[in-house]
Amino acid sequence: MNTREFAGRTVLITGGGGGIGYATAELLAERGAAVVALGPDDPGLDKVAQLPRSAAVPGDAADENDVHRAVGVALGNGGRLDAVVCCAGIGTFGTVLDPEPVWRDTLRANLDTAYVTTRRALPALIDTGGAIVLVSSLAGTLAVPGSAAYTTSKHALIGLTRSLAADFGPLGVRANVVCPGAVRTAMLDRVMDEAGSRSGLDRDAAYRHAGSLVPLRRAAEPSEIAEVIAFLAGPRSAVVTGAVLMADCGVSAVDLSLSALDQNMTH
């Protein structure tokens, strides 16, 4: 593998200050990219600014003015934009009977950010024959009980990806979506802490319990998802577009209800 495969390329990453977004920024910078990260003004975003050839733009990826400003910084850094990675998002819980703001805030954070960002970045991507990578979730293909807004927003990202691939493929732009399963980020750490406390488990034990039925028996690290994103954003995936790439340690490949039954019968 060419470890400088992004040399001379510029990549815009939304949600670049934390979790998968920061891991992707770090990896692409290491491989030669000029990275521009757009996200909340926090220490994570400051870390991106310290990477080689990189810049941080505090702002909201669902705000057209902020995205326009970030695209401008990207074009100013390298004179071109070769890829956009949409990692911005939040995790929420609730059914459709929960207060309406949960629904609206979740769709804004998870779906509108990708819509606004790709819409603003497309003219520059058409110029370079660039790539779009959206980050969905296992919840983009399966329903998560008690997470109606989150599940809906992540499903919608797959539809957006396929529409982008169909509409802009003739202009040379590729669009793909990654669907991670459990990833050890700060967001999931909080979920594991809360779930584990109800069963007397610490965080690591909660992760082990949650992964006990997953084929690889573990959660992914952000750096591992970043590798998948780098493949889709770079030249090695030149003929891949409209793809939904599951990066979930194999959980979507198995029927967990039957796995749980088998486990219970053998203990």
Short mmCIF file of C-alpha atoms in Angstrom, two decimals:
data_model
loop_
_atom_site.label_atom_id
_atom_site.label_comp_id
_atom_site.label_asym_id
_atom_site.label_seq_id
_atom_site.Cartn_x
_atom_site.Cartn_y
_atom_site.Cartn_z
CA MET A 1 0.00 0.00 0.00
CA ASN A 2 1.23 3.48 -0.85
CA THR A 3 1.43 5.18 2.55
CA ARG A 4 1.46 8.59 0.83
CA GLU A 5 -1.53 7.89 -1.38
CA PHE A 6 -3.22 11.16 -0.35
CA ALA A 7 -0.24 13.38 -1.12
CA GLY A 8 -1.46 16.45 -3.02
CA ARG A 9 -5.10 15.73 -2.09
CA THR A 10 -7.36 17.82 0.11
CA VAL A 11 -10.05 16.25 2.28
CA LEU A 12 -12.86 17.93 4.22
CA ILE A 13 -14.07 16.01 7.30
CA THR A 14 -17.15 17.01 9.27
CA GLY A 15 -17.23 15.93 12.90
CA GLY A 16 -13.46 15.83 12.58
CA GLY A 17 -12.73 16.63 16.19
CA GLY A 18 -13.85 13.42 17.81
CA GLY A 19 -14.06 9.65 17.55
CA ILE A 20 -14.09 8.32 14.02
CA GLY A 21 -13.74 11.81 12.55
CA TYR A 22 -10.50 12.59 14.37
CA ALA A 23 -9.07 9.12 13.70
CA THR A 24 -9.77 9.67 10.00
CA ALA A 25 -8.18 13.12 10.03
CA GLU A 26 -5.08 11.73 11.72
CA LEU A 27 -4.77 8.82 9.29
CA LEU A 28 -5.28 10.88 6.13
CA ALA A 29 -2.83 13.54 7.30
CA GLU A 30 -0.31 10.79 7.95
CA ARG A 31 -0.83 9.64 4.36
CA GLY A 32 -0.19 13.06 2.91
CA ALA A 33 -3.59 14.74 2.75
CA ALA A 34 -4.26 18.37 3.50
CA VAL A 35 -7.13 17.92 5.98
CA VAL A 36 -9.77 20.49 6.88
CA ALA A 37 -11.99 19.53 9.82
CA LEU A 38 -15.34 21.18 10.51
CA GLY A 39 -16.98 20.70 13.88
CA PRO A 40 -17.76 22.09 17.34
CA ASP A 41 -15.11 24.36 18.82
CA ASP A 42 -13.53 21.97 21.33
CA PRO A 43 -10.13 20.47 22.20
CA GLY A 44 -10.63 17.66 19.69
CA LEU A 45 -10.90 20.13 16.84
CA ASP A 46 -7.79 21.93 18.11
CA LYS A 47 -5.88 18.65 17.84
CA VAL A 48 -6.69 18.47 14.12
CA ALA A 49 -5.17 21.91 13.57
CA GLN A 50 -1.89 20.53 14.92
CA LEU A 51 -1.69 17.79 12.29
CA PRO A 52 0.57 18.41 9.25
CA ARG A 53 -1.04 20.48 6.45
CA SER A 54 -4.31 20.58 8.40
CA ALA A 55 -6.78 23.25 9.43
CA ALA A 56 -9.72 23.37 11.85
CA VAL A 57 -12.91 25.30 11.16
CA PRO A 58 -15.25 25.69 14.15
CA GLY A 59 -18.83 25.50 12.98
CA ASP A 60 -21.99 23.52 12.31
CA ALA A 61 -22.02 21.12 9.37
CA ALA A 62 -25.77 21.70 8.97
CA ASP A 63 -25.23 25.43 8.50
CA GLU A 64 -24.64 26.41 4.87
CA ASN A 65 -22.51 29.41 5.79
CA ASP A 66 -20.21 27.35 8.01
CA VAL A 67 -19.85 24.65 5.36
CA HIS A 68 -19.21 27.28 2.68
CA ARG A 69 -16.46 28.69 4.88
CA ALA A 70 -14.91 25.23 5.41
CA VAL A 71 -14.96 24.47 1.69
CA GLY A 72 -13.27 27.82 1.11
CA VAL A 73 -10.52 26.93 3.59
CA ALA A 74 -10.04 23.57 1.86
CA LEU A 75 -9.72 25.20 -1.54
CA GLY A 76 -7.37 27.77 -0.08
CA ASN A 77 -5.17 25.08 1.48
CA GLY A 78 -4.61 22.98 -1.62
CA GLY A 79 -6.45 24.74 -4.43
CA ARG A 80 -8.71 21.71 -4.80
CA LEU A 81 -11.09 19.39 -2.91
CA ASP A 82 -10.68 15.66 -3.50
CA ALA A 83 -12.88 14.07 -0.87
CA VAL A 84 -15.53 14.83 1.72
CA VAL A 85 -16.06 12.59 4.75
CA CYS A 86 -19.27 13.21 6.72
CA CYS A 87 -18.78 12.00 10.30
CA ALA A 88 -20.87 14.61 12.12
CA GLY A 89 -23.65 13.12 14.21
CA ILE A 90 -25.14 12.35 17.60
CA GLY A 91 -26.67 9.33 19.28
CA THR A 92 -30.15 9.65 20.77
CA PHE A 93 -32.80 7.42 22.32
CA GLY A 94 -36.58 7.57 22.19
CA THR A 95 -39.59 6.31 20.26
CA VAL A 96 -41.85 8.40 18.01
CA LEU A 97 -43.93 9.18 21.11
CA ASP A 98 -41.05 11.05 22.72
CA PRO A 99 -40.83 14.87 22.52
CA GLU A 100 -40.59 16.14 18.96
CA PRO A 101 -37.32 18.08 19.44
CA VAL A 102 -35.45 14.78 19.84
CA TRP A 103 -36.58 13.80 16.34
CA ARG A 104 -35.74 17.13 14.75
CA ASP A 105 -32.39 17.57 16.52
CA THR A 106 -31.29 14.05 15.59
CA LEU A 107 -32.16 14.40 11.92
CA ARG A 108 -30.45 17.76 11.79
CA ALA A 109 -27.25 16.42 13.35
CA ASN A 110 -27.11 13.13 11.47
CA LEU A 111 -28.79 13.78 8.12
CA ASP A 112 -28.92 17.52 7.44
CA THR A 113 -25.17 17.78 8.09
CA ALA A 114 -24.47 15.30 5.28
CA TYR A 115 -26.99 16.94 2.94
CA VAL A 116 -25.70 20.48 3.44
CA THR A 117 -22.04 19.47 3.31
CA THR A 118 -22.28 17.42 0.14
CA ARG A 119 -24.48 20.04 -1.51
CA ARG A 120 -21.93 22.79 -0.84
CA ALA A 121 -18.90 20.64 -1.70
CA LEU A 122 -20.17 19.08 -4.92
CA PRO A 123 -19.05 21.80 -7.36
CA ALA A 124 -15.46 21.42 -6.13
CA LEU A 125 -15.71 17.63 -6.14
CA ILE A 126 -17.00 17.63 -9.72
CA ASP A 127 -13.90 19.61 -10.71
CA THR A 128 -11.59 16.90 -9.31
CA GLY A 129 -13.69 13.77 -9.82
CA GLY A 130 -13.70 13.46 -6.06
CA ALA A 131 -15.18 11.09 -3.50
CA ILE A 132 -17.87 11.35 -0.84
CA VAL A 133 -17.92 9.03 2.18
CA LEU A 134 -20.88 9.18 4.56
CA VAL A 135 -20.72 7.48 7.94
CA SER A 136 -23.96 5.72 8.80
CA SER A 137 -24.24 2.85 11.27
CA LEU A 138 -25.41 -0.71 11.73
CA ALA A 139 -28.60 1.18 12.63
CA GLY A 140 -28.72 2.22 8.98
CA THR A 141 -29.75 -1.31 8.05
CA LEU A 142 -31.39 -2.61 11.24
CA ALA A 143 -33.78 -1.00 13.71
CA VAL A 144 -32.42 -0.25 17.16
CA PRO A 145 -35.27 -0.50 19.69
CA GLY A 146 -35.98 2.79 21.41
CA SER A 147 -33.98 4.84 18.89
CA ALA A 148 -36.50 5.88 16.25
CA ALA A 149 -34.89 9.16 15.22
CA TYR A 150 -31.35 7.75 15.23
CA THR A 151 -32.36 4.68 13.22
CA THR A 152 -34.32 6.78 10.72
CA SER A 153 -31.47 9.24 10.21
CA LYS A 154 -28.92 6.48 9.66
CA HIS A 155 -31.18 4.66 7.19
CA ALA A 156 -31.63 7.93 5.30
CA LEU A 157 -27.87 8.34 4.87
CA ILE A 158 -27.83 5.17 2.79
CA GLY A 159 -30.53 6.57 0.50
CA LEU A 160 -28.63 9.85 0.21
CA THR A 161 -25.45 7.98 -0.70
CA ARG A 162 -27.12 6.01 -3.44
CA SER A 163 -28.75 9.13 -4.83
CA LEU A 164 -25.41 10.94 -4.90
CA ALA A 165 -23.80 7.97 -6.65
CA ALA A 166 -26.56 7.80 -9.29
CA ASP A 167 -26.80 11.54 -9.92
CA PHE A 168 -23.14 12.51 -9.91
CA GLY A 169 -21.37 9.36 -11.03
CA PRO A 170 -21.66 10.53 -14.67
CA LEU A 171 -19.71 13.62 -13.58
CA GLY A 172 -16.95 11.53 -12.04
CA VAL A 173 -17.95 11.80 -8.38
CA ARG A 174 -18.11 8.63 -6.28
CA ALA A 175 -20.26 8.27 -3.14
CA ASN A 176 -20.15 5.42 -0.63
CA VAL A 177 -21.35 4.83 2.91
CA VAL A 178 -19.72 3.05 5.85
CA CYS A 179 -21.89 1.35 8.47
CA PRO A 180 -19.91 0.76 11.66
CA GLY A 181 -21.24 -1.40 14.44
CA ALA A 182 -20.02 -0.81 17.97
CA VAL A 183 -16.96 1.47 17.99
CA ARG A 184 -15.04 2.45 21.12
CA THR A 185 -15.71 6.17 21.03
CA ALA A 186 -16.57 8.56 23.86
CA MET A 187 -20.23 8.37 22.84
CA LEU A 188 -20.38 4.57 23.17
CA ASP A 189 -18.23 4.62 26.30
CA ARG A 190 -21.00 6.61 27.99
CA VAL A 191 -23.60 4.06 26.86
CA MET A 192 -21.46 1.18 28.16
CA ASP A 193 -20.88 2.94 31.48
CA GLU A 194 -24.61 3.41 31.97
CA ALA A 195 -25.55 -0.10 30.83
CA GLY A 196 -22.77 -1.69 32.83
CA SER A 197 -23.70 0.14 36.03
CA ARG A 198 -27.13 -1.49 35.94
CA SER A 199 -25.48 -4.93 35.92
CA GLY A 200 -22.52 -4.23 38.15
CA LEU A 201 -20.05 -4.23 35.22
CA ASP A 202 -17.24 -1.80 34.57
CA ARG A 203 -16.78 -0.35 31.08
CA ASP A 204 -14.44 -3.04 29.73
CA ALA A 205 -16.64 -5.82 31.09
CA ALA A 206 -19.69 -4.18 29.50
CA TYR A 207 -17.91 -4.08 26.15
CA ARG A 208 -16.95 -7.75 26.49
CA HIS A 209 -20.53 -8.68 27.35
CA ALA A 210 -21.93 -6.67 24.43
CA GLY A 211 -19.47 -8.35 22.07
CA SER A 212 -20.05 -11.89 23.27
CA LEU A 213 -22.34 -12.75 20.32
CA VAL A 214 -20.47 -10.75 17.69
CA PRO A 215 -18.40 -12.94 15.33
CA LEU A 216 -15.16 -11.04 16.09
CA ARG A 217 -16.15 -10.88 19.77
CA ARG A 218 -15.27 -7.21 20.17
CA ALA A 219 -16.02 -3.63 19.26
CA ALA A 220 -14.02 -1.78 16.61
CA GLU A 221 -11.49 0.95 17.30
CA PRO A 222 -11.94 4.35 15.60
CA SER A 223 -8.64 3.85 13.79
CA GLU A 224 -10.00 0.68 12.19
CA ILE A 225 -13.05 2.48 10.82
CA ALA A 226 -10.73 5.24 9.59
CA GLU A 227 -8.91 2.65 7.45
CA VAL A 228 -12.20 1.73 5.77
CA ILE A 229 -13.01 5.39 5.16
CA ALA A 230 -9.53 6.00 3.74
CA PHE A 231 -10.03 3.20 1.24
CA LEU A 232 -13.32 4.64 0.02
CA ALA A 233 -12.02 8.22 -0.07
CA GLY A 234 -8.85 7.37 -1.95
CA PRO A 235 -7.68 6.15 -5.36
CA ARG A 236 -7.73 2.42 -4.52
CA SER A 237 -11.55 2.36 -4.66
CA ALA A 238 -11.78 4.05 -8.07
CA VAL A 239 -14.53 1.69 -9.31
CA VAL A 240 -16.54 1.61 -6.06
CA THR A 241 -19.60 3.84 -5.82
CA GLY A 242 -23.05 3.49 -4.30
CA ALA A 243 -21.69 0.82 -1.96
CA VAL A 244 -22.85 0.15 1.59
CA LEU A 245 -19.82 -1.20 3.43
CA MET A 246 -20.55 -2.92 6.73
CA ALA A 247 -17.71 -2.42 9.22
CA ASP A 248 -19.38 -4.06 12.20
CA CYS A 249 -17.14 -6.94 13.32
CA GLY A 250 -19.56 -9.30 11.57
CA VAL A 251 -22.69 -8.65 13.63
CA SER A 252 -24.91 -8.06 10.57
CA ALA A 253 -23.92 -11.45 9.18
CA VAL A 254 -25.52 -13.49 11.95
CA ASP A 255 -28.97 -14.05 13.41
CA LEU A 256 -28.35 -12.93 16.98
CA SER A 257 -31.67 -14.29 18.21
CA LEU A 258 -30.62 -17.82 17.25
CA SER A 259 -27.09 -17.21 18.55
CA ALA A 260 -28.51 -16.19 21.91
CA LEU A 261 -30.71 -19.30 21.98
CA ASP A 262 -27.72 -21.51 21.17
CA GLN A 263 -25.63 -19.85 23.86
CA ASN A 264 -28.33 -20.30 26.47
CA MET A 265 -28.72 -23.99 25.57
CA THR A 266 -25.01 -24.69 25.90
CA HIS A 267 -24.58 -23.10 29.33
#
